[in-house]
Amino acid sequence: GAALPPFSPGGTSGAAASDEPTYCYCQRVSFGDMIACDNDDCAIEWFHLACAGLPPDFQAKGKWYCKECTVLKQEGKIS
């Protein structure tokens, strides 16, 4: 079979409406279970569990930070 064309964010090949907001590292629309970064100033804010490396049944116990915000927290740049 023919290979699918590579995914291109903002392209017209996707089924989603072009005005639908995108989230996550993958820059795709909201689908499935997602988790929010607890840094109020996170550039992305919402993440698909799989893209964040979390299991499908993940339940946050307390605050959760994305990779970038975890680094900022470790560097003391966010509280």
Short mmCIF file of N, CA and C in Angstrom, two decimals:
data_model
loop_
_atom_site.label_atom_id
_atom_site.label_comp_id
_atom_site.label_asym_id
_atom_site.label_seq_id
_atom_site.Cartn_x
_atom_site.Cartn_y
_atom_site.Cartn_z
N GLY A 1 0.81 -1.20 0.00
CA GLY A 1 0.00 0.00 0.00
C GLY A 1 0.84 1.25 0.00
N ALA A 2 0.23 2.31 -0.44
CA ALA A 2 0.94 3.59 -0.48
C ALA A 2 1.09 4.15 0.94
N ALA A 3 2.19 4.80 1.18
CA ALA A 3 2.43 5.42 2.48
C ALA A 3 1.59 6.67 2.60
N LEU A 4 1.14 6.94 3.80
CA LEU A 4 0.38 8.16 4.05
C LEU A 4 1.33 9.35 3.99
N PRO A 5 0.83 10.50 3.53
CA PRO A 5 1.70 11.68 3.54
C PRO A 5 2.03 12.07 4.97
N PRO A 6 3.17 12.68 5.22
CA PRO A 6 3.52 13.07 6.59
C PRO A 6 2.54 14.09 7.13
N PHE A 7 2.32 14.03 8.44
CA PHE A 7 1.41 14.97 9.09
C PHE A 7 2.03 16.35 9.09
N SER A 8 1.29 17.34 8.65
CA SER A 8 1.80 18.70 8.68
C SER A 8 0.83 19.59 9.44
N PRO A 9 1.24 20.12 10.60
CA PRO A 9 0.35 21.00 11.37
C PRO A 9 -0.10 22.18 10.52
N GLY A 10 -1.36 22.51 10.61
CA GLY A 10 -1.87 23.64 9.86
C GLY A 10 -2.19 23.31 8.41
N GLY A 11 -1.93 22.10 7.99
CA GLY A 11 -2.21 21.70 6.62
C GLY A 11 -3.69 21.47 6.42
N THR A 12 -4.10 21.30 5.18
CA THR A 12 -5.51 21.12 4.87
C THR A 12 -5.88 19.66 4.71
N SER A 13 -4.91 18.75 4.89
CA SER A 13 -5.17 17.34 4.67
C SER A 13 -5.91 16.68 5.84
N GLY A 14 -5.92 17.33 7.02
CA GLY A 14 -6.55 16.73 8.19
C GLY A 14 -8.06 16.86 8.13
N ALA A 15 -8.74 16.03 8.90
CA ALA A 15 -10.20 16.05 8.92
C ALA A 15 -10.73 17.18 9.81
N ALA A 16 -9.90 17.71 10.68
CA ALA A 16 -10.33 18.73 11.62
C ALA A 16 -10.50 20.08 10.92
N ALA A 17 -11.43 20.86 11.40
CA ALA A 17 -11.63 22.20 10.87
C ALA A 17 -10.40 23.05 11.16
N SER A 18 -10.05 23.91 10.23
CA SER A 18 -8.84 24.70 10.38
C SER A 18 -8.91 25.67 11.55
N ASP A 19 -10.14 26.00 12.02
CA ASP A 19 -10.25 26.93 13.13
C ASP A 19 -10.29 26.23 14.49
N GLU A 20 -10.14 24.91 14.49
CA GLU A 20 -10.14 24.18 15.76
C GLU A 20 -8.77 24.33 16.42
N PRO A 21 -8.74 24.68 17.71
CA PRO A 21 -7.44 24.89 18.37
C PRO A 21 -6.63 23.61 18.47
N THR A 22 -5.32 23.77 18.46
CA THR A 22 -4.43 22.61 18.59
C THR A 22 -3.72 22.67 19.92
N TYR A 23 -3.29 21.51 20.38
CA TYR A 23 -2.68 21.37 21.70
C TYR A 23 -1.48 20.44 21.61
N CYS A 24 -0.78 20.30 22.72
CA CYS A 24 0.18 19.24 22.89
C CYS A 24 1.45 19.45 22.08
N TYR A 25 2.44 18.56 22.32
CA TYR A 25 3.68 18.57 21.55
C TYR A 25 3.40 18.29 20.08
N CYS A 26 2.35 17.49 19.81
CA CYS A 26 2.04 17.06 18.45
C CYS A 26 1.29 18.11 17.64
N GLN A 27 0.83 19.17 18.29
CA GLN A 27 0.09 20.25 17.64
C GLN A 27 -1.16 19.76 16.92
N ARG A 28 -1.84 18.78 17.53
CA ARG A 28 -3.09 18.27 16.97
C ARG A 28 -4.25 18.71 17.85
N VAL A 29 -5.45 18.46 17.37
CA VAL A 29 -6.65 18.88 18.09
C VAL A 29 -6.86 18.01 19.34
N SER A 30 -7.76 18.44 20.17
CA SER A 30 -8.10 17.70 21.38
C SER A 30 -8.80 16.40 21.03
N PHE A 31 -8.31 15.30 21.61
CA PHE A 31 -8.98 14.01 21.46
C PHE A 31 -8.54 13.11 22.59
N GLY A 32 -9.38 12.17 22.97
CA GLY A 32 -9.04 11.23 24.04
C GLY A 32 -8.81 11.95 25.35
N ASP A 33 -8.16 11.25 26.27
CA ASP A 33 -7.86 11.83 27.57
C ASP A 33 -6.65 12.74 27.47
N MET A 34 -6.77 13.89 28.09
CA MET A 34 -5.68 14.86 28.07
C MET A 34 -5.39 15.32 29.49
N ILE A 35 -4.20 15.90 29.68
CA ILE A 35 -3.80 16.41 30.98
C ILE A 35 -3.30 17.83 30.80
N ALA A 36 -3.59 18.67 31.79
CA ALA A 36 -3.16 20.06 31.75
C ALA A 36 -1.90 20.24 32.59
N CYS A 37 -0.96 21.02 32.07
CA CYS A 37 0.22 21.39 32.84
C CYS A 37 -0.23 22.37 33.92
N ASP A 38 0.28 22.22 35.13
CA ASP A 38 -0.11 23.08 36.24
C ASP A 38 0.63 24.41 36.29
N ASN A 39 1.49 24.68 35.30
CA ASN A 39 2.09 26.00 35.19
C ASN A 39 1.10 26.88 34.43
N ASP A 40 0.57 27.91 35.09
CA ASP A 40 -0.42 28.79 34.46
C ASP A 40 0.12 29.48 33.21
N ASP A 41 1.43 29.60 33.10
CA ASP A 41 2.04 30.26 31.95
C ASP A 41 2.60 29.28 30.93
N CYS A 42 2.22 28.01 31.01
CA CYS A 42 2.72 27.00 30.06
C CYS A 42 2.32 27.41 28.64
N ALA A 43 3.25 27.32 27.71
CA ALA A 43 2.98 27.72 26.33
C ALA A 43 1.98 26.78 25.66
N ILE A 44 1.94 25.53 26.07
CA ILE A 44 1.08 24.54 25.42
C ILE A 44 -0.17 24.26 26.26
N GLU A 45 0.00 24.05 27.53
CA GLU A 45 -1.06 23.86 28.54
C GLU A 45 -1.69 22.47 28.52
N TRP A 46 -2.24 22.00 27.40
CA TRP A 46 -2.92 20.71 27.36
C TRP A 46 -2.15 19.69 26.54
N PHE A 47 -2.10 18.44 27.04
CA PHE A 47 -1.31 17.38 26.42
C PHE A 47 -2.10 16.08 26.33
N HIS A 48 -1.96 15.37 25.21
CA HIS A 48 -2.51 14.02 25.11
C HIS A 48 -1.66 13.14 26.02
N LEU A 49 -2.27 12.22 26.76
CA LEU A 49 -1.52 11.37 27.69
C LEU A 49 -0.37 10.64 26.99
N ALA A 50 -0.64 10.05 25.83
CA ALA A 50 0.40 9.28 25.13
C ALA A 50 1.57 10.17 24.72
N CYS A 51 1.28 11.38 24.25
CA CYS A 51 2.35 12.29 23.83
C CYS A 51 3.21 12.73 25.02
N ALA A 52 2.59 12.78 26.19
CA ALA A 52 3.31 13.17 27.41
C ALA A 52 4.02 11.98 28.05
N GLY A 53 3.93 10.81 27.40
CA GLY A 53 4.59 9.62 27.93
C GLY A 53 3.88 9.01 29.13
N LEU A 54 2.58 9.27 29.24
CA LEU A 54 1.81 8.77 30.38
C LEU A 54 0.91 7.61 29.94
N PRO A 55 0.66 6.66 30.84
CA PRO A 55 -0.22 5.54 30.49
C PRO A 55 -1.67 6.02 30.32
N PRO A 56 -2.48 5.29 29.55
CA PRO A 56 -3.86 5.71 29.29
C PRO A 56 -4.72 5.86 30.54
N ASP A 57 -4.37 5.15 31.61
CA ASP A 57 -5.16 5.22 32.84
C ASP A 57 -4.52 6.14 33.89
N PHE A 58 -3.61 7.03 33.44
CA PHE A 58 -2.89 7.91 34.37
C PHE A 58 -3.86 8.82 35.10
N GLN A 59 -3.68 8.92 36.41
CA GLN A 59 -4.43 9.84 37.26
C GLN A 59 -3.42 10.68 38.03
N ALA A 60 -3.41 11.97 37.79
CA ALA A 60 -2.46 12.85 38.47
C ALA A 60 -2.79 12.90 39.96
N LYS A 61 -1.77 12.76 40.76
CA LYS A 61 -1.92 12.89 42.22
C LYS A 61 -1.15 14.15 42.59
N GLY A 62 -1.87 15.25 42.69
CA GLY A 62 -1.21 16.53 42.92
C GLY A 62 -0.95 17.23 41.60
N LYS A 63 0.04 18.09 41.60
CA LYS A 63 0.34 18.89 40.40
C LYS A 63 1.14 18.07 39.38
N TRP A 64 0.91 18.37 38.09
CA TRP A 64 1.65 17.74 36.99
C TRP A 64 2.18 18.83 36.09
N TYR A 65 3.45 18.71 35.70
CA TYR A 65 4.08 19.69 34.82
C TYR A 65 4.63 18.98 33.58
N CYS A 66 4.52 19.65 32.43
CA CYS A 66 5.08 19.10 31.19
C CYS A 66 6.61 19.12 31.29
N LYS A 67 7.27 18.53 30.30
CA LYS A 67 8.74 18.44 30.32
C LYS A 67 9.39 19.81 30.45
N GLU A 68 8.94 20.77 29.64
CA GLU A 68 9.55 22.10 29.65
C GLU A 68 9.35 22.79 30.99
N CYS A 69 8.13 22.71 31.52
CA CYS A 69 7.85 23.39 32.78
C CYS A 69 8.49 22.68 33.97
N THR A 70 8.70 21.36 33.87
CA THR A 70 9.43 20.64 34.91
C THR A 70 10.85 21.19 35.01
N VAL A 71 11.48 21.45 33.86
CA VAL A 71 12.82 22.03 33.84
C VAL A 71 12.80 23.44 34.46
N LEU A 72 11.83 24.24 34.06
CA LEU A 72 11.71 25.59 34.63
C LEU A 72 11.52 25.53 36.12
N LYS A 73 10.73 24.58 36.61
CA LYS A 73 10.49 24.43 38.05
C LYS A 73 11.78 24.04 38.75
N GLN A 74 12.55 23.12 38.16
CA GLN A 74 13.81 22.68 38.75
C GLN A 74 14.81 23.84 38.79
N GLU A 75 14.73 24.74 37.83
CA GLU A 75 15.63 25.89 37.78
C GLU A 75 15.13 27.04 38.64
N GLY A 76 13.97 26.86 39.28
CA GLY A 76 13.42 27.89 40.15
C GLY A 76 12.77 29.05 39.41
N LYS A 77 12.47 28.85 38.11
CA LYS A 77 11.89 29.95 37.33
C LYS A 77 10.37 30.01 37.46
N ILE A 78 9.75 28.94 37.96
CA ILE A 78 8.33 28.96 38.29
C ILE A 78 8.18 28.35 39.67
N SER A 79 7.11 28.76 40.38
CA SER A 79 6.93 28.25 41.75
C SER A 79 5.96 27.10 41.77
#
